[in-house]
Amino acid sequence: MAVLGPGLGAGVPWWLVLALAVPAAALAGWAGSRIGRQDAIRDNELDPGEQVLGTYAVRPPYTEHTPPSPHDGPQYHLRVTTRGVQMWERAALLWKHPWPEVRVLADGQRLRIHHQGQEAGTMLLEHPGAAQAVHLIAQRHGVV
């Protein structure tokens, strides 16, 4: 018999625990390989010597009736590097701008990025304080 915790597992056969553990391990391995593949693709876009300072989940622009699947995780990411900002949709680079060419404005959780006088993106970042963190990094790199 398997013991799952205090008061749990009494009378649960080992083969049932194994039957549940094997699919869970397979799913975790699949998810990990998918994340690793995306990270490798994103790292290939870095210039020599460029380092990632932070990756921030961006809420997707979806209509009320078609939200993304909850098991997919965040679809959009803003990646901040030592040389600029990158906007990603999973493993696809949407845009990339160097620090000297952008202007960054933070308003609560909303972040606005302007590139050469035009708005490159207005995004709502998932975590509180993330917009201010990106704005602070931009200021350190001479961006107003």
XYZ file of N, CA, C and O in Angstrom:
576
model
N 0.822 -1.177 0.000
C 0.000 0.000 0.000
C 0.870 1.245 0.000
O 1.937 1.248 0.574
N 0.358 2.280 -0.629
C 1.090 3.537 -0.681
C 0.540 4.495 0.361
O -0.659 4.537 0.613
N 1.417 5.263 0.954
C 1.009 6.283 1.916
C 1.170 7.624 1.231
O 2.264 8.003 0.828
N 0.075 8.359 1.070
C 0.084 9.626 0.360
C 0.200 10.824 1.292
O 0.490 11.915 0.849
N -0.035 10.663 2.533
C 0.015 11.762 3.488
C -0.783 11.391 4.713
O -1.350 10.297 4.791
N -0.845 12.293 5.674
C -1.597 11.990 6.896
C -3.061 11.699 6.592
O -3.769 12.537 6.061
N -3.497 10.528 6.866
C -4.899 10.163 6.661
C -5.235 9.802 5.226
O -6.341 9.401 4.925
N -4.288 9.975 4.307
C -4.535 9.654 2.902
C -3.806 8.375 2.545
O -2.763 8.051 3.094
N -4.288 7.672 1.636
C -3.602 6.500 1.132
C -3.910 5.227 1.882
O -3.437 4.163 1.500
N -4.654 5.317 2.931
C -5.008 4.098 3.655
C -5.913 3.272 2.758
O -7.011 3.682 2.425
N -5.419 2.155 2.322
C -6.223 1.300 1.469
C -6.055 1.587 -0.008
O -6.746 0.990 -0.816
N -5.149 2.503 -0.410
C -4.915 2.796 -1.823
C -3.787 1.888 -2.302
O -2.678 1.951 -1.791
N -4.046 1.045 -3.277
C -2.995 0.138 -3.752
C -1.906 0.888 -4.514
O -2.149 1.925 -5.128
N -0.706 0.327 -4.485
C 0.444 0.950 -5.136
C 0.245 1.113 -6.636
O 0.697 2.076 -7.229
N -0.428 0.190 -7.264
C -0.616 0.254 -8.709
C -1.519 1.419 -9.114
O -1.382 1.968 -10.195
N -2.427 1.837 -8.234
C -3.272 2.990 -8.524
C -2.452 4.275 -8.457
O -2.596 5.166 -9.299
N -1.587 4.347 -7.458
C -0.696 5.506 -7.350
C 0.202 5.583 -8.577
O 0.382 6.642 -9.166
N 0.746 4.447 -8.990
C 1.609 4.398 -10.167
C 0.835 4.777 -11.428
O 1.348 5.515 -12.274
N -0.391 4.311 -11.546
C -1.216 4.618 -12.714
C -1.503 6.114 -12.825
O -1.639 6.644 -13.925
N -1.585 6.797 -11.710
C -1.806 8.245 -11.735
C -0.495 9.016 -11.899
O -0.459 10.085 -12.497
N 0.602 8.497 -11.364
C 1.890 9.184 -11.398
C 2.511 9.186 -12.791
O 3.115 10.180 -13.202
N 2.375 8.101 -13.536
C 3.000 7.999 -14.854
C 2.437 9.044 -15.829
O 3.206 9.770 -16.468
N 1.115 9.197 -15.976
C 0.615 10.249 -16.882
C 0.984 11.659 -16.402
O 1.272 12.536 -17.214
N 1.002 11.873 -15.088
C 1.379 13.190 -14.569
C 2.828 13.505 -14.900
O 3.164 14.628 -15.286
N 3.715 12.515 -14.783
C 5.128 12.709 -15.115
C 5.305 12.962 -16.609
O 6.114 13.805 -17.015
N 4.551 12.251 -17.434
C 4.636 12.454 -18.882
C 4.185 13.861 -19.260
O 4.816 14.529 -20.084
N 3.108 14.326 -18.657
C 2.618 15.680 -18.925
C 3.620 16.725 -18.479
O 3.865 17.701 -19.186
N 4.230 16.531 -17.329
C 5.235 17.470 -16.838
C 6.452 17.494 -17.758
O 7.007 18.565 -18.038
N 6.880 16.354 -18.250
C 8.005 16.290 -19.184
C 7.699 16.990 -20.490
O 8.529 17.715 -21.044
N 6.495 16.796 -21.002
C 6.077 17.450 -22.245
C 6.046 18.961 -22.066
O 6.547 19.705 -22.905
N 5.466 19.437 -20.953
C 5.390 20.877 -20.695
C 6.786 21.465 -20.541
O 7.075 22.556 -21.057
N 7.668 20.767 -19.858
C 9.029 21.253 -19.673
C 9.793 21.353 -20.980
O 10.531 22.312 -21.206
N 9.616 20.387 -21.862
C 10.309 20.432 -23.145
C 9.773 21.564 -24.014
O 10.523 22.198 -24.748
N 8.477 21.829 -23.919
C 7.887 22.948 -24.670
C 8.428 24.280 -24.201
O 8.771 25.142 -25.008
N 8.519 24.451 -22.887
C 9.061 25.692 -22.320
C 10.527 25.836 -22.709
O 10.976 26.916 -23.083
N 11.290 24.747 -22.632
C 12.694 24.783 -23.004
C 12.903 25.138 -24.461
O 13.822 25.883 -24.807
N 12.034 24.645 -25.334
C 12.122 24.964 -26.758
C 11.878 26.442 -26.994
O 12.591 27.100 -27.743
N 10.863 27.011 -26.336
C 10.581 28.438 -26.474
C 11.742 29.281 -25.967
O 12.123 30.260 -26.605
N 12.310 28.900 -24.837
C 13.442 29.650 -24.291
C 14.635 29.610 -25.239
O 15.331 30.613 -25.422
N 14.893 28.462 -25.861
C 16.014 28.347 -26.795
C 15.799 29.230 -28.022
O 16.731 29.886 -28.487
N 14.579 29.260 -28.532
C 14.272 30.108 -29.690
C 14.458 31.571 -29.319
O 15.049 32.349 -30.072
N 13.989 31.964 -28.146
C 14.136 33.353 -27.702
C 15.597 33.712 -27.475
O 16.023 34.814 -27.801
N 16.380 32.791 -26.920
C 17.793 33.061 -26.673
C 18.577 33.210 -27.967
O 19.585 33.920 -28.003
N 18.141 32.568 -29.053
C 18.815 32.716 -30.340
C 18.686 34.123 -30.907
O 19.476 34.515 -31.757
N 17.686 34.878 -30.468
C 17.480 36.241 -30.948
C 18.374 37.265 -30.236
O 18.428 38.407 -30.638
N 19.054 36.839 -29.189
C 19.925 37.757 -28.457
C 21.199 38.018 -29.250
O 21.771 37.118 -29.854
N 21.653 39.272 -29.223
C 22.917 39.632 -29.845
C 24.061 39.159 -28.946
O 23.861 38.933 -27.750
N 25.266 39.010 -29.480
C 26.396 38.610 -28.634
C 26.593 39.597 -27.481
O 26.605 40.810 -27.685
N 26.696 39.084 -26.280
C 26.890 39.923 -25.098
C 25.606 40.464 -24.492
O 25.623 41.044 -23.406
N 24.485 40.303 -25.166
C 23.199 40.794 -24.660
C 22.674 39.836 -23.595
O 22.745 38.629 -23.746
N 22.150 40.392 -22.515
C 21.620 39.574 -21.425
C 20.161 39.926 -21.170
O 19.755 41.069 -21.328
N 19.400 38.929 -20.737
C 17.990 39.137 -20.399
C 17.909 39.666 -18.976
O 18.457 39.078 -18.053
N 17.226 40.801 -18.796
C 17.049 41.399 -17.477
C 15.731 40.983 -16.843
O 15.596 40.988 -15.630
N 14.756 40.634 -17.666
C 13.465 40.202 -17.137
C 12.508 39.810 -18.245
O 12.613 40.298 -19.363
N 11.602 38.912 -17.922
C 10.547 38.492 -18.840
C 9.222 38.685 -18.116
O 9.053 38.206 -17.000
N 8.294 39.391 -18.740
C 7.035 39.758 -18.101
C 5.859 39.253 -18.921
O 5.798 39.471 -20.130
N 4.941 38.572 -18.252
C 3.735 38.077 -18.914
C 2.809 39.251 -19.204
O 2.598 40.126 -18.369
N 2.266 39.252 -20.416
C 1.362 40.310 -20.869
C -0.010 39.690 -21.059
O -0.135 38.611 -21.649
N -1.032 40.347 -20.540
C -2.398 39.832 -20.730
C -2.754 39.895 -22.197
O -2.515 40.885 -22.865
N -3.341 38.824 -22.727
C -3.642 38.784 -24.158
C -4.810 39.682 -24.533
O -5.743 39.855 -23.748
N -4.744 40.250 -25.721
C -5.875 41.043 -26.213
C -6.919 40.116 -26.817
O -6.812 39.723 -27.962
N -7.882 39.695 -26.025
C -8.904 38.790 -26.536
C -10.278 39.370 -26.237
O -10.454 40.172 -25.341
N -11.245 38.907 -27.009
C -12.610 39.366 -26.791
C -13.214 38.580 -25.638
O -12.699 37.546 -25.235
N -14.318 39.054 -25.153
C -14.974 38.460 -23.996
C -15.363 36.998 -24.212
O -15.378 36.212 -23.293
N -15.660 36.615 -25.454
C -16.183 35.276 -25.719
C -15.117 34.267 -26.151
O -15.416 33.106 -26.308
N -13.886 34.690 -26.370
C -12.851 33.753 -26.818
C -11.571 33.873 -25.986
O -10.531 34.218 -26.512
N -11.642 33.606 -24.681
C -10.415 33.679 -23.885
C -9.480 32.514 -24.225
O -9.923 31.497 -24.743
N -8.171 32.699 -23.964
C -7.242 31.608 -24.243
C -7.457 30.436 -23.292
O -8.040 30.591 -22.220
N -6.990 29.281 -23.672
C -7.099 28.105 -22.806
C -6.236 28.299 -21.566
O -5.089 28.722 -21.681
N -6.755 27.987 -20.383
C -5.973 28.205 -19.160
C -4.744 27.315 -19.065
O -3.774 27.680 -18.428
N -4.727 26.149 -19.710
C -3.567 25.264 -19.618
C -2.419 25.694 -20.529
O -1.324 25.170 -20.428
N -2.652 26.640 -21.428
C -1.602 27.103 -22.331
C -0.607 28.036 -21.654
O 0.487 28.227 -22.147
N -0.981 28.648 -20.547
C -0.102 29.606 -19.889
C -0.112 30.929 -20.628
O -0.859 31.120 -21.583
N 0.725 31.862 -20.200
C 0.748 33.173 -20.854
C 1.160 33.056 -22.319
O 2.120 32.376 -22.650
N 0.416 33.716 -23.171
C 0.686 33.652 -24.604
C 1.698 34.717 -25.015
O 2.528 34.484 -25.877
N 1.630 35.889 -24.401
C 2.493 37.006 -24.772
C 3.469 37.305 -23.645
O 3.115 37.260 -22.471
N 4.716 37.631 -24.043
C 5.740 37.998 -23.077
C 6.510 39.215 -23.580
O 6.850 39.291 -24.761
N 6.774 40.133 -22.676
C 7.659 41.254 -22.949
C 9.004 40.883 -22.340
O 9.092 40.604 -21.145
N 10.015 40.848 -23.157
C 11.351 40.461 -22.695
C 12.230 41.707 -22.714
O 12.368 42.358 -23.745
N 12.814 42.015 -21.571
C 13.652 43.197 -21.417
C 15.104 42.731 -21.351
O 15.444 41.869 -20.543
N 15.941 43.305 -22.214
C 17.346 42.917 -22.262
C 18.234 44.133 -22.010
O 17.745 45.254 -21.870
N 19.533 43.897 -21.992
C 20.476 44.997 -21.790
C 20.537 45.926 -22.993
O 21.016 47.047 -22.880
N 20.008 45.497 -24.134
C 20.058 46.325 -25.340
C 18.710 46.851 -25.812
O 18.645 47.683 -26.697
N 17.594 46.326 -25.253
C 16.297 46.793 -25.702
C 15.156 45.941 -25.189
O 15.289 45.235 -24.194
N 14.017 46.034 -25.880
C 12.819 45.279 -25.505
C 12.362 44.418 -26.684
O 12.543 44.785 -27.838
N 11.770 43.277 -26.353
C 11.257 42.345 -27.356
C 9.851 41.932 -26.949
O 9.599 41.678 -25.783
N 8.952 41.836 -27.923
C 7.601 41.345 -27.673
C 7.449 40.000 -28.357
O 7.702 39.873 -29.557
N 7.055 38.985 -27.576
C 6.947 37.606 -28.054
C 5.520 37.091 -27.928
O 4.839 37.379 -26.951
N 5.092 36.336 -28.919
C 3.868 35.542 -28.832
C 4.323 34.088 -28.887
O 4.684 33.565 -29.936
N 4.385 33.476 -27.717
C 4.967 32.150 -27.530
C 6.384 32.117 -28.108
O 7.272 32.720 -27.572
N 6.634 31.428 -29.222
C 7.986 31.334 -29.769
C 8.188 32.235 -30.988
O 9.186 32.111 -31.683
N 7.258 33.155 -31.249
C 7.362 34.050 -32.408
C 7.673 35.475 -31.935
O 6.960 36.034 -31.106
N 8.743 36.030 -32.473
C 9.123 37.405 -32.151
C 8.224 38.356 -32.928
O 8.199 38.339 -34.155
N 7.443 39.183 -32.214
C 6.545 40.135 -32.867
C 7.274 41.417 -33.231
O 7.099 41.961 -34.316
N 8.075 41.941 -32.293
C 8.914 43.101 -32.565
C 10.052 43.185 -31.559
O 10.015 42.584 -30.504
N 11.070 43.946 -31.967
C 12.272 44.105 -31.156
C 12.796 45.513 -31.404
O 12.970 45.909 -32.560
N 13.010 46.289 -30.330
C 13.483 47.658 -30.476
C 14.623 47.927 -29.501
O 14.535 47.560 -28.322
N 15.685 48.593 -29.955
C 16.794 48.935 -29.061
C 16.432 50.108 -28.158
O 15.571 50.932 -28.485
N 17.082 50.197 -26.992
C 16.775 51.240 -26.012
C 16.855 52.660 -26.575
O 15.968 53.468 -26.285
N 17.858 53.021 -27.360
C 17.921 54.417 -27.813
C 16.750 54.846 -28.697
O 16.511 56.036 -28.865
N 16.018 53.894 -29.253
C 14.930 54.218 -30.175
C 13.536 54.160 -29.543
O 12.547 54.328 -30.242
N 13.441 53.897 -28.231
C 12.120 53.755 -27.610
C 11.889 54.786 -26.520
O 12.817 55.386 -25.979
N 10.617 54.960 -26.226
C 10.158 55.766 -25.097
C 9.185 54.882 -24.322
O 8.294 54.270 -24.916
N 9.350 54.804 -22.996
C 8.558 53.900 -22.171
C 7.767 54.709 -21.146
O 8.330 55.521 -20.424
N 6.457 54.473 -21.097
C 5.577 55.138 -20.136
C 4.839 54.083 -19.325
O 4.293 53.146 -19.892
N 4.834 54.239 -17.998
C 4.134 53.288 -17.120
C 2.995 53.999 -16.421
O 3.156 55.108 -15.906
N 1.821 53.359 -16.411
C 0.646 53.891 -15.738
C -0.058 52.718 -15.058
O -0.831 51.997 -15.692
N 0.238 52.497 -13.776
C -0.310 51.345 -13.061
C 0.262 50.072 -13.642
O 1.474 49.920 -13.746
N -0.605 49.138 -14.050
C -0.157 47.896 -14.681
C -0.010 48.039 -16.191
O 0.457 47.142 -16.862
N -0.401 49.196 -16.724
C -0.351 49.421 -18.167
C 1.009 50.024 -18.547
O 1.517 50.908 -17.884
N 1.571 49.512 -19.630
C 2.860 49.966 -20.124
C 2.701 50.368 -21.578
O 2.120 49.622 -22.375
N 3.220 51.543 -21.925
C 3.175 52.010 -23.318
C 4.608 52.137 -23.814
O 5.445 52.728 -23.148
N 4.853 51.593 -24.992
C 6.172 51.683 -25.604
C 6.017 52.361 -26.961
O 5.216 51.939 -27.794
N 6.780 53.441 -27.140
C 6.768 54.184 -28.403
C 8.106 53.970 -29.090
O 9.160 54.024 -28.459
N 8.060 53.734 -30.394
C 9.260 53.528 -31.192
C 9.251 54.528 -32.338
O 8.328 54.536 -33.146
N 10.244 55.392 -32.362
C 10.390 56.423 -33.391
C 9.115 57.241 -33.575
O 8.637 57.434 -34.682
N 8.545 57.696 -32.465
C 7.380 58.557 -32.504
C 6.046 57.856 -32.679
O 5.003 58.487 -32.607
N 6.039 56.563 -32.942
C 4.794 55.820 -33.101
C 4.657 54.810 -31.974
O 5.648 54.287 -31.472
N 3.417 54.530 -31.607
C 3.184 53.580 -30.526
C 3.436 52.157 -31.008
O 2.776 51.661 -31.914
N 4.421 51.502 -30.398
C 4.739 50.117 -30.747
C 3.805 49.169 -30.019
O 3.498 48.094 -30.519
N 3.367 49.557 -28.815
C 2.476 48.688 -28.074
C 2.009 49.291 -26.771
O 2.739 50.015 -26.106
N 0.764 49.020 -26.440
C 0.211 49.310 -25.127
C -0.182 47.964 -24.564
O -0.909 47.214 -25.194
N 0.345 47.647 -23.398
C 0.111 46.318 -22.849
C -0.214 46.384 -21.374
O 0.195 47.306 -20.683
N -0.953 45.409 -20.938
C -1.305 45.255 -19.533
C -0.497 44.083 -18.997
O -0.685 42.946 -19.417
N 0.452 44.379 -18.103
C 1.320 43.344 -17.570
C 0.630 42.617 -16.431
O -0.109 43.222 -15.657
N 0.860 41.312 -16.332
C 0.182 40.452 -15.364
C 0.450 40.833 -13.914
O -0.459 40.939 -13.121
N 1.703 40.978 -13.557
C 2.059 41.160 -12.154
C 2.079 42.635 -11.761
O 2.599 43.466 -12.498
N 1.519 42.961 -10.590
C 1.564 44.342 -10.117
C 3.014 44.786 -9.953
O 3.857 44.040 -9.468
N 3.312 45.964 -10.387
C 4.655 46.504 -10.264
C 5.557 46.179 -11.439
O 6.664 46.702 -11.535
N 5.117 45.314 -12.358
C 5.958 44.938 -13.499
C 6.169 46.122 -14.448
O 7.269 46.323 -14.952
N 5.138 46.924 -14.673
C 5.269 48.081 -15.567
C 6.278 49.069 -15.000
O 7.107 49.617 -15.731
N 6.232 49.284 -13.686
C 7.191 50.193 -13.060
C 8.601 49.617 -13.126
O 9.573 50.359 -13.292
N 8.741 48.304 -13.008
C 10.057 47.665 -13.101
C 10.648 47.853 -14.501
O 11.828 48.175 -14.637
N 9.837 47.675 -15.539
C 10.302 47.877 -16.915
C 10.668 49.344 -17.123
O 11.695 49.660 -17.723
N 9.853 50.246 -16.591
C 10.129 51.679 -16.718
C 11.446 52.036 -16.032
O 12.244 52.815 -16.563
N 11.697 51.464 -14.872
C 12.941 51.705 -14.140
C 14.149 51.180 -14.921
O 15.184 51.854 -15.004
N 14.029 50.002 -15.511
C 15.117 49.459 -16.335
C 15.372 50.364 -17.530
O 16.523 50.645 -17.883
N 14.300 50.852 -18.147
C 14.436 51.758 -19.296
C 15.157 53.043 -18.870
O 16.027 53.535 -19.607
N 14.819 53.592 -17.717
C 15.489 54.800 -17.227
C 16.971 54.549 -17.005
O 17.800 55.415 -17.284
N 17.323 53.363 -16.478
C 18.749 53.036 -16.284
C 19.520 53.005 -17.599
O 20.724 53.188 -17.623
N 18.808 52.720 -18.694
C 19.452 52.677 -20.002
C 19.283 53.989 -20.781
O 19.469 54.027 -21.989
N 18.885 55.054 -20.083
C 18.802 56.381 -20.695
C 17.531 56.671 -21.452
O 17.453 57.633 -22.188
N 16.501 55.861 -21.284
C 15.221 56.065 -21.961
C 14.314 56.889 -21.055
O 14.238 56.654 -19.864
N 13.636 57.854 -21.647
C 12.697 58.679 -20.870
C 11.295 58.157 -21.043
O 10.878 57.779 -22.079
